[in-house]
Tab-separated table of C-alpha atoms in Angstrom:
chain	number	residue	atom	x	y	z
A	1	MET	CA	24.239	8.738	15.734
A	2	ARG	CA	23.262	11.151	18.508
A	3	LEU	CA	19.588	12.061	18.287
A	4	PRO	CA	17.969	15.224	19.617
A	5	SER	CA	16.060	14.899	22.878
A	6	ARG	CA	13.272	17.146	21.607
A	7	THR	CA	11.563	17.729	18.274
A	8	ARG	CA	8.346	19.129	16.913
A	9	VAL	CA	7.128	15.922	15.246
A	10	GLY	CA	8.217	12.461	16.346
A	11	VAL	CA	7.670	9.917	13.568
A	12	VAL	CA	7.606	6.254	14.574
A	13	GLY	CA	8.186	3.912	11.654
A	14	ALA	CA	10.425	4.269	8.582
A	15	GLY	CA	8.224	2.664	5.986
A	16	PRO	CA	7.083	4.719	3.009
A	17	ALA	CA	4.584	6.725	5.092
A	18	GLY	CA	7.048	7.756	7.794
A	19	LEU	CA	9.832	8.473	5.322
A	20	LEU	CA	7.630	10.538	3.004
A	21	LEU	CA	6.279	12.494	5.970
A	22	ALA	CA	9.821	13.232	7.134
A	23	ARG	CA	10.809	14.422	3.672
A	24	LEU	CA	7.757	16.681	3.359
A	25	LEU	CA	8.246	18.112	6.851
A	26	HIS	CA	11.908	18.822	6.146
A	27	ARG	CA	10.981	20.659	2.955
A	28	ALA	CA	8.415	22.697	4.934
A	29	GLY	CA	10.962	23.637	7.608
A	30	VAL	CA	9.310	21.540	10.353
A	31	ASP	CA	11.868	19.547	12.329
A	32	CYS	CA	11.214	15.893	13.040
A	33	VAL	CA	12.912	12.690	14.198
A	34	VAL	CA	12.206	9.264	12.687
A	35	LEU	CA	12.550	6.100	14.788
A	36	GLU	CA	12.541	2.671	13.128
A	37	SER	CA	12.688	-0.608	15.041
A	38	ARG	CA	14.337	-2.596	12.223
A	39	GLU	CA	17.791	-2.410	10.686
A	40	ARG	CA	18.150	-0.359	7.510
A	41	GLY	CA	18.890	-3.414	5.374
A	42	TYR	CA	15.680	-5.123	6.463
A	43	VAL	CA	13.598	-2.030	5.729
A	44	GLU	CA	15.092	-1.683	2.268
A	45	ARG	CA	14.407	-5.345	1.400
A	46	ARG	CA	10.757	-5.615	2.482
A	47	GLN	CA	8.633	-6.618	-0.529
A	48	ARG	CA	5.331	-4.795	-0.584
A	49	ALA	CA	3.220	-2.826	-3.055
A	50	GLY	CA	4.306	-1.824	-6.516
A	51	ILE	CA	1.554	0.438	-7.923
A	52	LEU	CA	1.740	4.210	-7.450
A	53	GLU	CA	-1.236	6.443	-8.127
A	54	GLN	CA	-0.879	9.750	-9.955
A	55	ALA	CA	-1.199	11.746	-6.690
A	56	THR	CA	1.557	9.686	-5.039
A	57	VAL	CA	3.886	10.182	-7.991
A	58	ASP	CA	3.106	13.901	-8.008
A	59	ALA	CA	3.985	14.128	-4.307
A	60	LEU	CA	7.295	12.306	-4.841
A	61	ARG	CA	8.096	14.610	-7.723
A	62	GLY	CA	7.176	17.669	-5.676
A	63	CYS	CA	9.552	16.796	-2.840
A	64	GLY	CA	12.464	15.846	-5.094
A	65	ALA	CA	12.133	12.088	-4.549
A	66	ALA	CA	11.263	10.932	-8.062
A	67	ASP	CA	14.556	11.039	-9.983
A	68	ARG	CA	14.997	7.270	-10.105
A	69	LEU	CA	11.271	6.686	-10.471
A	70	GLU	CA	11.348	8.817	-13.647
A	71	ARG	CA	14.186	6.690	-15.040
A	72	GLU	CA	13.117	3.223	-13.936
A	73	GLY	CA	9.388	3.382	-13.167
A	74	LEU	CA	6.943	1.993	-15.713
A	75	ALA	CA	3.957	4.178	-16.563
A	76	HIS	CA	0.801	2.121	-17.058
A	77	ASP	CA	-2.293	3.293	-18.870
A	78	GLY	CA	-4.508	0.347	-18.039
A	79	ILE	CA	-5.111	-3.113	-16.648
A	80	GLU	CA	-6.629	-6.258	-18.145
A	81	LEU	CA	-9.422	-8.325	-16.628
A	82	ARG	CA	-9.739	-12.003	-17.592
A	83	TRP	CA	-12.593	-14.449	-17.065
A	84	ASN	CA	-14.128	-17.321	-19.026
A	85	ARG	CA	-11.137	-17.259	-21.397
A	86	ARG	CA	-11.961	-13.690	-22.461
A	87	ALA	CA	-10.145	-10.427	-21.782
A	88	GLN	CA	-11.200	-6.816	-21.286
A	89	ARG	CA	-8.713	-3.952	-21.117
A	90	ILE	CA	-9.520	-0.948	-18.911
A	91	ASP	CA	-7.964	2.135	-20.530
A	92	PHE	CA	-7.236	4.625	-17.757
A	93	PRO	CA	-6.466	7.904	-19.593
A	94	SER	CA	-9.555	7.786	-21.788
A	95	LEU	CA	-11.790	7.029	-18.790
A	96	THR	CA	-10.250	9.324	-16.150
A	97	GLY	CA	-9.277	12.509	-17.952
A	98	GLY	CA	-5.685	11.432	-18.538
A	99	ARG	CA	-4.714	9.925	-15.182
A	100	ARG	CA	-2.578	6.778	-15.021
A	101	VAL	CA	-0.527	4.691	-12.554
A	102	TRP	CA	3.144	3.731	-12.274
A	103	VAL	CA	4.798	0.424	-11.481
A	104	TYR	CA	7.655	1.156	-9.088
A	105	ALA	CA	8.247	-1.159	-6.146
A	106	GLN	CA	7.732	0.090	-2.599
A	107	THR	CA	11.226	-1.134	-1.783
A	108	GLU	CA	12.613	1.348	-4.301
A	109	VAL	CA	10.495	4.211	-2.936
A	110	VAL	CA	11.854	3.412	0.520
A	111	LYS	CA	15.463	3.335	-0.678
A	112	ASP	CA	15.040	6.687	-2.421
A	113	LEU	CA	13.458	8.358	0.616
A	114	ILE	CA	15.997	6.961	3.057
A	115	ALA	CA	18.863	8.290	0.953
A	116	LEU	CA	17.249	11.727	0.595
A	117	ASN	CA	16.390	12.070	4.268
A	118	LEU	CA	19.872	11.083	5.407
A	119	ALA	CA	21.518	13.368	2.857
A	120	SER	CA	19.313	16.238	4.070
A	121	GLY	CA	20.289	15.688	7.688
A	122	VAL	CA	16.914	14.427	8.898
A	123	PRO	CA	17.509	12.486	12.152
A	124	LEU	CA	16.653	8.939	11.086
A	125	ALA	CA	17.543	6.113	13.459
A	126	PHE	CA	17.355	2.427	12.567
A	127	ALA	CA	17.371	-0.361	15.162
A	128	ALA	CA	15.655	2.136	17.463
A	129	PRO	CA	12.436	0.490	18.666
A	130	ALA	CA	9.876	2.710	20.371
A	131	LEU	CA	8.974	1.249	23.758
A	132	ALA	CA	6.190	3.579	24.879
A	133	VAL	CA	4.384	6.803	24.068
A	134	THR	CA	3.153	8.776	27.070
A	135	GLY	CA	1.472	12.121	27.594
A	136	ALA	CA	-0.672	12.046	24.461
A	137	ASP	CA	-3.540	13.750	26.281
A	138	THR	CA	-1.335	16.385	27.959
A	139	GLY	CA	-0.026	18.153	24.863
A	140	ARG	CA	3.523	17.037	25.750
A	141	PRO	CA	3.941	13.517	24.390
A	142	VAL	CA	7.168	11.631	25.013
A	143	VAL	CA	8.446	8.646	23.061
A	144	THR	CA	10.642	6.251	25.015
A	145	TYR	CA	12.893	4.188	22.770
A	146	ARG	CA	16.039	2.071	22.777
A	147	HIS	CA	18.993	2.982	20.581
A	148	GLU	CA	22.621	1.885	20.611
A	149	GLY	CA	22.085	-0.079	23.801
A	150	ARG	CA	20.547	2.777	25.802
A	151	GLU	CA	16.978	3.679	26.712
A	152	GLN	CA	16.301	7.264	25.662
A	153	THR	CA	13.401	9.699	25.442
A	154	LEU	CA	12.181	12.044	22.720
A	155	ALA	CA	9.934	14.931	23.775
A	156	CYS	CA	7.603	16.067	20.973
A	157	ASP	CA	4.821	18.472	20.178
A	158	TYR	CA	3.154	15.676	18.207
A	159	VAL	CA	3.743	11.976	17.537
A	160	VAL	CA	2.770	10.282	14.271
A	161	GLY	CA	2.397	6.506	14.247
A	162	CYS	CA	3.575	5.053	10.949
A	163	ASP	CA	4.540	1.784	12.629
A	164	GLY	CA	1.670	-0.441	11.558
A	165	PHE	CA	-1.375	-2.128	13.047
A	166	HIS	CA	0.622	-3.742	15.857
A	167	GLY	CA	2.802	-0.684	16.470
A	168	ILE	CA	3.438	1.036	19.754
A	169	VAL	CA	1.741	4.311	18.745
A	170	ARG	CA	-1.632	2.777	17.936
A	171	ALA	CA	-1.419	0.862	21.209
A	172	ALA	CA	-0.831	4.150	23.055
A	173	VAL	CA	-4.353	5.266	22.149
A	174	PRO	CA	-6.663	3.951	24.910
A	175	ALA	CA	-8.945	1.181	23.706
A	176	SER	CA	-11.902	3.226	24.939
A	177	ALA	CA	-10.903	6.074	22.615
A	178	ARG	CA	-10.748	4.105	19.356
A	179	THR	CA	-12.935	1.762	17.349
A	180	THR	CA	-11.557	-0.711	14.829
A	181	TYR	CA	-13.733	-2.105	12.061
A	182	GLU	CA	-12.285	-5.248	10.541
A	183	ARG	CA	-12.981	-7.839	7.860
A	184	LEU	CA	-11.012	-11.061	7.416
A	185	TYR	CA	-11.229	-12.709	3.993
A	186	PRO	CA	-11.445	-16.530	3.664
A	187	TYR	CA	-8.362	-16.783	1.429
A	188	SER	CA	-4.782	-15.565	1.063
A	189	TRP	CA	-2.321	-14.760	-1.716
A	190	LEU	CA	0.711	-16.834	-2.571
A	191	GLY	CA	3.104	-14.248	-4.027
A	192	VAL	CA	6.216	-15.074	-6.034
A	193	LEU	CA	9.056	-13.129	-7.632
A	194	ALA	CA	10.374	-14.590	-10.872
A	195	ASP	CA	13.541	-13.789	-12.783
A	196	VAL	CA	11.751	-13.675	-16.111
A	197	PRO	CA	10.551	-10.784	-18.293
A	198	PRO	CA	6.849	-10.066	-17.738
A	199	SER	CA	4.402	-11.824	-20.037
A	200	CYS	CA	2.301	-8.668	-20.251
A	201	ASP	CA	2.707	-4.927	-20.693
A	202	GLU	CA	0.061	-4.147	-18.062
A	203	LEU	CA	-1.287	-5.946	-14.999
A	204	ILE	CA	-3.648	-8.878	-15.540
A	205	TYR	CA	-6.392	-9.611	-12.983
A	206	ALA	CA	-7.844	-13.068	-13.625
A	207	HIS	CA	-11.069	-14.562	-12.285
A	208	SER	CA	-11.253	-18.350	-12.437
A	209	PRO	CA	-13.261	-21.122	-10.767
A	210	ARG	CA	-9.834	-22.339	-9.583
A	211	GLY	CA	-9.235	-19.017	-7.807
A	212	PHE	CA	-7.870	-15.556	-8.509
A	213	ALA	CA	-4.512	-14.831	-10.157
A	214	LEU	CA	-2.606	-11.596	-10.749
A	215	HIS	CA	0.263	-10.959	-13.125
A	216	SER	CA	2.251	-7.896	-12.093
A	217	LEU	CA	5.845	-6.845	-12.662
A	218	ARG	CA	8.761	-5.191	-10.953
A	219	SER	CA	10.925	-4.330	-13.947
A	220	ALA	CA	11.568	-5.302	-17.563
A	221	THR	CA	13.278	-8.471	-16.306
A	222	VAL	CA	11.424	-9.366	-13.081
A	223	SER	CA	7.814	-10.564	-12.801
A	224	ARG	CA	5.617	-10.484	-9.695
A	225	LEU	CA	2.744	-12.997	-9.643
A	226	TYR	CA	0.064	-14.017	-7.181
A	227	LEU	CA	-2.281	-16.961	-6.697
A	228	GLN	CA	-5.318	-17.196	-4.445
A	229	VAL	CA	-4.695	-19.951	-1.878
A	230	ALA	CA	-6.351	-21.201	1.280
A	231	ASN	CA	-5.634	-19.421	4.552
A	232	GLY	CA	-2.804	-21.115	6.417
A	233	THR	CA	-1.042	-22.243	3.223
A	234	ASP	CA	2.661	-23.056	3.594
A	235	PRO	CA	4.631	-21.746	0.571
A	236	ALA	CA	6.885	-24.799	0.833
A	237	ASP	CA	3.937	-26.955	-0.226
A	238	TRP	CA	3.955	-25.288	-3.648
A	239	SER	CA	6.727	-26.390	-5.985
A	240	ASP	CA	7.843	-24.053	-8.752
A	241	GLU	CA	6.275	-26.304	-11.385
A	242	ARG	CA	2.970	-26.442	-9.529
A	243	ILE	CA	2.880	-22.640	-9.261
A	244	TRP	CA	3.556	-22.118	-12.966
A	245	ASP	CA	1.010	-24.763	-13.966
A	246	GLU	CA	-1.654	-23.162	-11.790
A	247	LEU	CA	-0.885	-19.682	-13.111
A	248	ASP	CA	-1.159	-21.024	-16.658
A	249	ALA	CA	-4.579	-22.508	-15.919
A	250	ARG	CA	-5.972	-19.377	-14.269
A	251	PHE	CA	-4.688	-16.953	-16.912
A	252	ALA	CA	-6.017	-19.075	-19.807
A	253	VAL	CA	-7.459	-16.901	-22.563
A	254	ASP	CA	-8.494	-17.381	-26.155
A	255	GLY	CA	-5.919	-15.828	-28.436
A	256	ASP	CA	-2.171	-15.636	-28.872
A	257	TRP	CA	-0.737	-15.303	-25.357
A	258	THR	CA	1.894	-17.321	-23.504
A	259	LEU	CA	2.937	-17.167	-19.862
A	260	ARG	CA	6.715	-16.962	-19.669
A	261	ARG	CA	8.311	-19.182	-17.049
A	262	GLY	CA	11.536	-18.682	-15.148
A	263	PRO	CA	13.262	-19.305	-11.811
A	264	LEU	CA	11.298	-18.252	-8.717
A	265	THR	CA	13.437	-16.266	-6.272
A	266	GLN	CA	10.906	-15.638	-3.519
A	267	LYS	CA	7.664	-17.163	-2.211
A	268	SER	CA	5.447	-15.795	0.560
A	269	VAL	CA	1.833	-15.951	1.690
A	270	LEU	CA	-0.132	-12.777	2.335
A	271	PRO	CA	-3.376	-12.957	4.354
A	272	MET	CA	-6.228	-10.813	3.079
A	273	ARG	CA	-7.898	-8.407	5.481
A	274	GLY	CA	-9.375	-4.969	5.752
A	275	SER	CA	-9.472	-2.729	8.800
A	276	VAL	CA	-10.078	0.902	9.725
A	277	THR	CA	-9.378	2.484	13.106
A	278	GLU	CA	-11.363	5.588	14.024
A	279	PRO	CA	-10.551	8.321	14.871
A	280	MET	CA	-7.049	8.793	13.455
A	281	ARG	CA	-6.137	11.351	16.120
A	282	TYR	CA	-6.023	11.155	19.906
A	283	GLY	CA	-4.693	14.255	21.627
A	284	SER	CA	-1.198	14.788	20.263
A	285	ILE	CA	-1.061	11.374	18.552
A	286	PHE	CA	-1.867	10.865	14.873
A	287	LEU	CA	-2.155	7.553	13.035
A	288	ALA	CA	-1.159	7.082	9.398
A	289	GLY	CA	-0.814	4.174	6.984
A	290	ASP	CA	-1.252	0.654	8.348
A	291	ALA	CA	-1.522	2.001	11.893
A	292	ALA	CA	-4.909	3.399	10.870
A	293	HIS	CA	-6.079	1.204	7.991
A	294	ILE	CA	-5.314	-1.961	6.046
A	295	VAL	CA	-6.860	-2.865	2.700
A	296	PRO	CA	-6.659	-6.108	0.733
A	297	PRO	CA	-4.075	-5.596	-2.007
A	298	THR	CA	-6.456	-6.312	-4.893
A	299	GLY	CA	-7.161	-2.630	-5.489
A	300	ALA	CA	-3.538	-1.408	-5.077
A	301	LYS	CA	-4.575	1.101	-2.405
A	302	GLY	CA	-2.390	0.421	0.662
A	303	LEU	CA	0.734	2.438	-0.154
A	304	ASN	CA	-1.273	5.158	-1.855
A	305	LEU	CA	-3.633	5.625	1.086
A	306	ALA	CA	-0.613	5.902	3.395
A	307	ALA	CA	0.935	8.502	1.114
A	308	GLY	CA	-2.326	10.448	1.111
A	309	ASP	CA	-2.376	10.422	4.922
A	310	VAL	CA	1.073	11.923	5.316
A	311	ILE	CA	0.668	14.410	2.472
A	312	GLU	CA	-2.334	15.824	4.336
A	313	LEU	CA	-0.559	15.656	7.692
A	314	ALA	CA	2.510	17.452	6.350
A	315	ARG	CA	0.351	20.296	5.050
A	316	ALA	CA	-1.453	20.495	8.379
A	317	PHE	CA	1.788	20.606	10.381
A	318	ALA	CA	3.187	23.266	8.060
A	319	LEU	CA	0.086	25.401	8.704
A	320	ARG	CA	0.294	24.743	12.441
A	321	TYR	CA	3.817	26.137	12.637
A	322	ALA	CA	3.076	28.941	10.192
A	323	ASP	CA	-0.015	30.429	11.868
A	324	GLY	CA	-0.105	28.798	15.316
A	325	THR	CA	-3.490	27.114	14.943
A	326	ASP	CA	-4.316	23.453	14.497
A	327	ARG	CA	-7.548	23.708	12.499
A	328	ALA	CA	-6.073	21.590	9.674
A	329	LEU	CA	-4.767	19.036	12.160
A	330	ALA	CA	-8.194	18.916	13.804
A	331	ALA	CA	-9.801	18.139	10.438
A	332	TYR	CA	-7.290	15.396	9.529
A	333	SER	CA	-9.174	12.356	10.789
A	334	ASP	CA	-12.580	13.202	9.335
A	335	SER	CA	-11.034	14.321	6.051
A	336	ARG	CA	-9.001	11.162	5.575
A	337	LEU	CA	-11.659	8.696	6.722
A	338	GLY	CA	-13.923	9.620	3.814
A	339	ARG	CA	-11.168	8.713	1.340
A	340	ILE	CA	-10.191	5.611	3.310
A	341	TRP	CA	-13.704	4.133	3.354
A	342	ARG	CA	-14.046	4.854	-0.364
A	343	ALA	CA	-10.818	2.905	-0.959
A	344	GLN	CA	-11.997	0.107	1.347
A	345	HIS	CA	-15.189	-0.188	-0.664
A	346	PHE	CA	-13.294	-0.366	-3.942
A	347	SER	CA	-10.823	-2.924	-2.582
A	348	TYR	CA	-13.693	-5.007	-1.221
A	349	SER	CA	-15.503	-4.786	-4.551
A	350	MET	CA	-12.463	-5.863	-6.570
A	351	THR	CA	-11.628	-8.637	-4.132
A	352	THR	CA	-15.093	-10.163	-3.978
A	353	MET	CA	-15.571	-9.853	-7.738
A	354	LEU	CA	-12.382	-11.735	-8.606
A	355	HIS	CA	-11.796	-14.335	-5.868
A	356	ALA	CA	-13.453	-17.720	-5.574
A	357	ASP	CA	-15.332	-17.880	-2.272
A	358	PRO	CA	-14.656	-21.298	-0.687
A	359	GLY	CA	-18.104	-21.251	0.936
A	360	ASP	CA	-20.064	-20.292	-2.172
A	361	SER	CA	-22.783	-22.618	-3.476
A	362	GLY	CA	-22.492	-21.227	-7.003
A	363	PHE	CA	-24.789	-18.229	-6.628
A	364	GLY	CA	-21.902	-15.872	-5.834
A	365	ALA	CA	-19.851	-17.090	-8.785
A	366	ARG	CA	-22.704	-16.294	-11.160
A	367	LEU	CA	-22.921	-12.794	-9.684
A	368	GLN	CA	-19.176	-12.344	-10.249
A	369	LEU	CA	-19.527	-13.266	-13.911
A	370	SER	CA	-22.458	-10.870	-14.240
A	371	ARG	CA	-20.368	-8.028	-12.806
A	372	LEU	CA	-17.470	-8.778	-15.149
A	373	ASP	CA	-19.802	-8.982	-18.153
A	374	ARG	CA	-21.281	-5.624	-17.119
A	375	ILE	CA	-17.809	-4.031	-17.067
A	376	ALA	CA	-17.132	-5.356	-20.556
A	377	ALA	CA	-20.444	-4.034	-21.881
A	378	SER	CA	-20.598	-0.645	-20.184
A	379	ARG	CA	-18.219	2.303	-20.581
A	380	ALA	CA	-19.721	3.794	-17.418
A	381	ALA	CA	-18.836	0.649	-15.454
A	382	ARG	CA	-15.297	0.693	-16.832
A	383	ALA	CA	-14.975	4.385	-15.947
A	384	GLU	CA	-16.096	3.707	-12.378
A	385	LEU	CA	-13.437	1.012	-12.016
A	386	ALA	CA	-10.739	3.132	-13.656
A	387	GLU	CA	-11.451	6.237	-11.558
A	388	ASN	CA	-11.199	4.238	-8.359
A	389	TYR	CA	-8.080	2.391	-9.471
A	390	VAL	CA	-6.024	5.462	-10.428
A	391	GLY	CA	-7.187	7.320	-7.324
A	392	PRO	CA	-8.933	10.657	-6.868
A	393	PRO	CA	-7.496	13.830	-8.359
A	394	PRO	CA	-5.674	16.102	-5.883
A	395	ASP	CA	-7.786	18.455	-3.773
């Protein structure tokens, strides 16, 4: 593929954020080029989030990227919390004015957006790692990258970093011009994929003295499950039988419920951390998704925050090329950071409420049970959780 040497918006990273941005820009008539360091097959296989907020689904629908989601995605109207062998369902529509979430794996979103962008003629290059971004403070940024064995350059009006926390675009912002706030959690998640129909219709979040557990799903025949484990855990140390036994113990509830077991097809360990980099703009460089913020997955915010970033950026770029001013681009960082810190707070709250703290003397565990009991007893507390979980309504 021969790529242009100049474009209006250079997008580095072909995860969901970069791909959705490219699709939205194309629909707005703003030309862009997307550079991705990995091969297409790798990008389409990466297992990540699976919960889409209403605003994310609406954006995918609006840009023509929701056909398969409508057929295969699973609409969810609630989640279940479990603790002390009891269960409490959180009903989203009744608590949020009708909003809900969808279960549709990030891998499928990525596949859909890749296919649409390529079919629309958006220049999208895989195995094209960005090597450097220069000129961010001159108004004429240039991305140097390698593609098909040659080092090449892409001159841009703007560069958007959708290439993650360790990506080249974030690194192009001088350390003196950015501040990163970070929290590392004292536990990780052991995540597994199982070829077995889900044991639940909606996600189950379980608090247990043994540690947190989550029952999610990918389809009517594939379950996605997680266990809290110690940092540094090797997945190979957990046999299939041990994983199922531990899940059984942590999901234990009074009543008629059984955890279905089946063959595990994938095991991986996910560290838990939160970070925010401020500001999200430096000159002609913008940061979006993991390049700007990371949240622990407990609150299902990562993919949705990234989508919110690029939805706002796409609108701002469309205005920039429609009226010649960058007032919306100038407001991007401050506008998004308010939403991002709100999501960080919710993710922190969910995480600390549900996970066993390895350094706790018992005081923290009693506070966790008090918070869960409060949610069960108070409609206002359930509404607060539900409103944060489904995400804010569109502006």
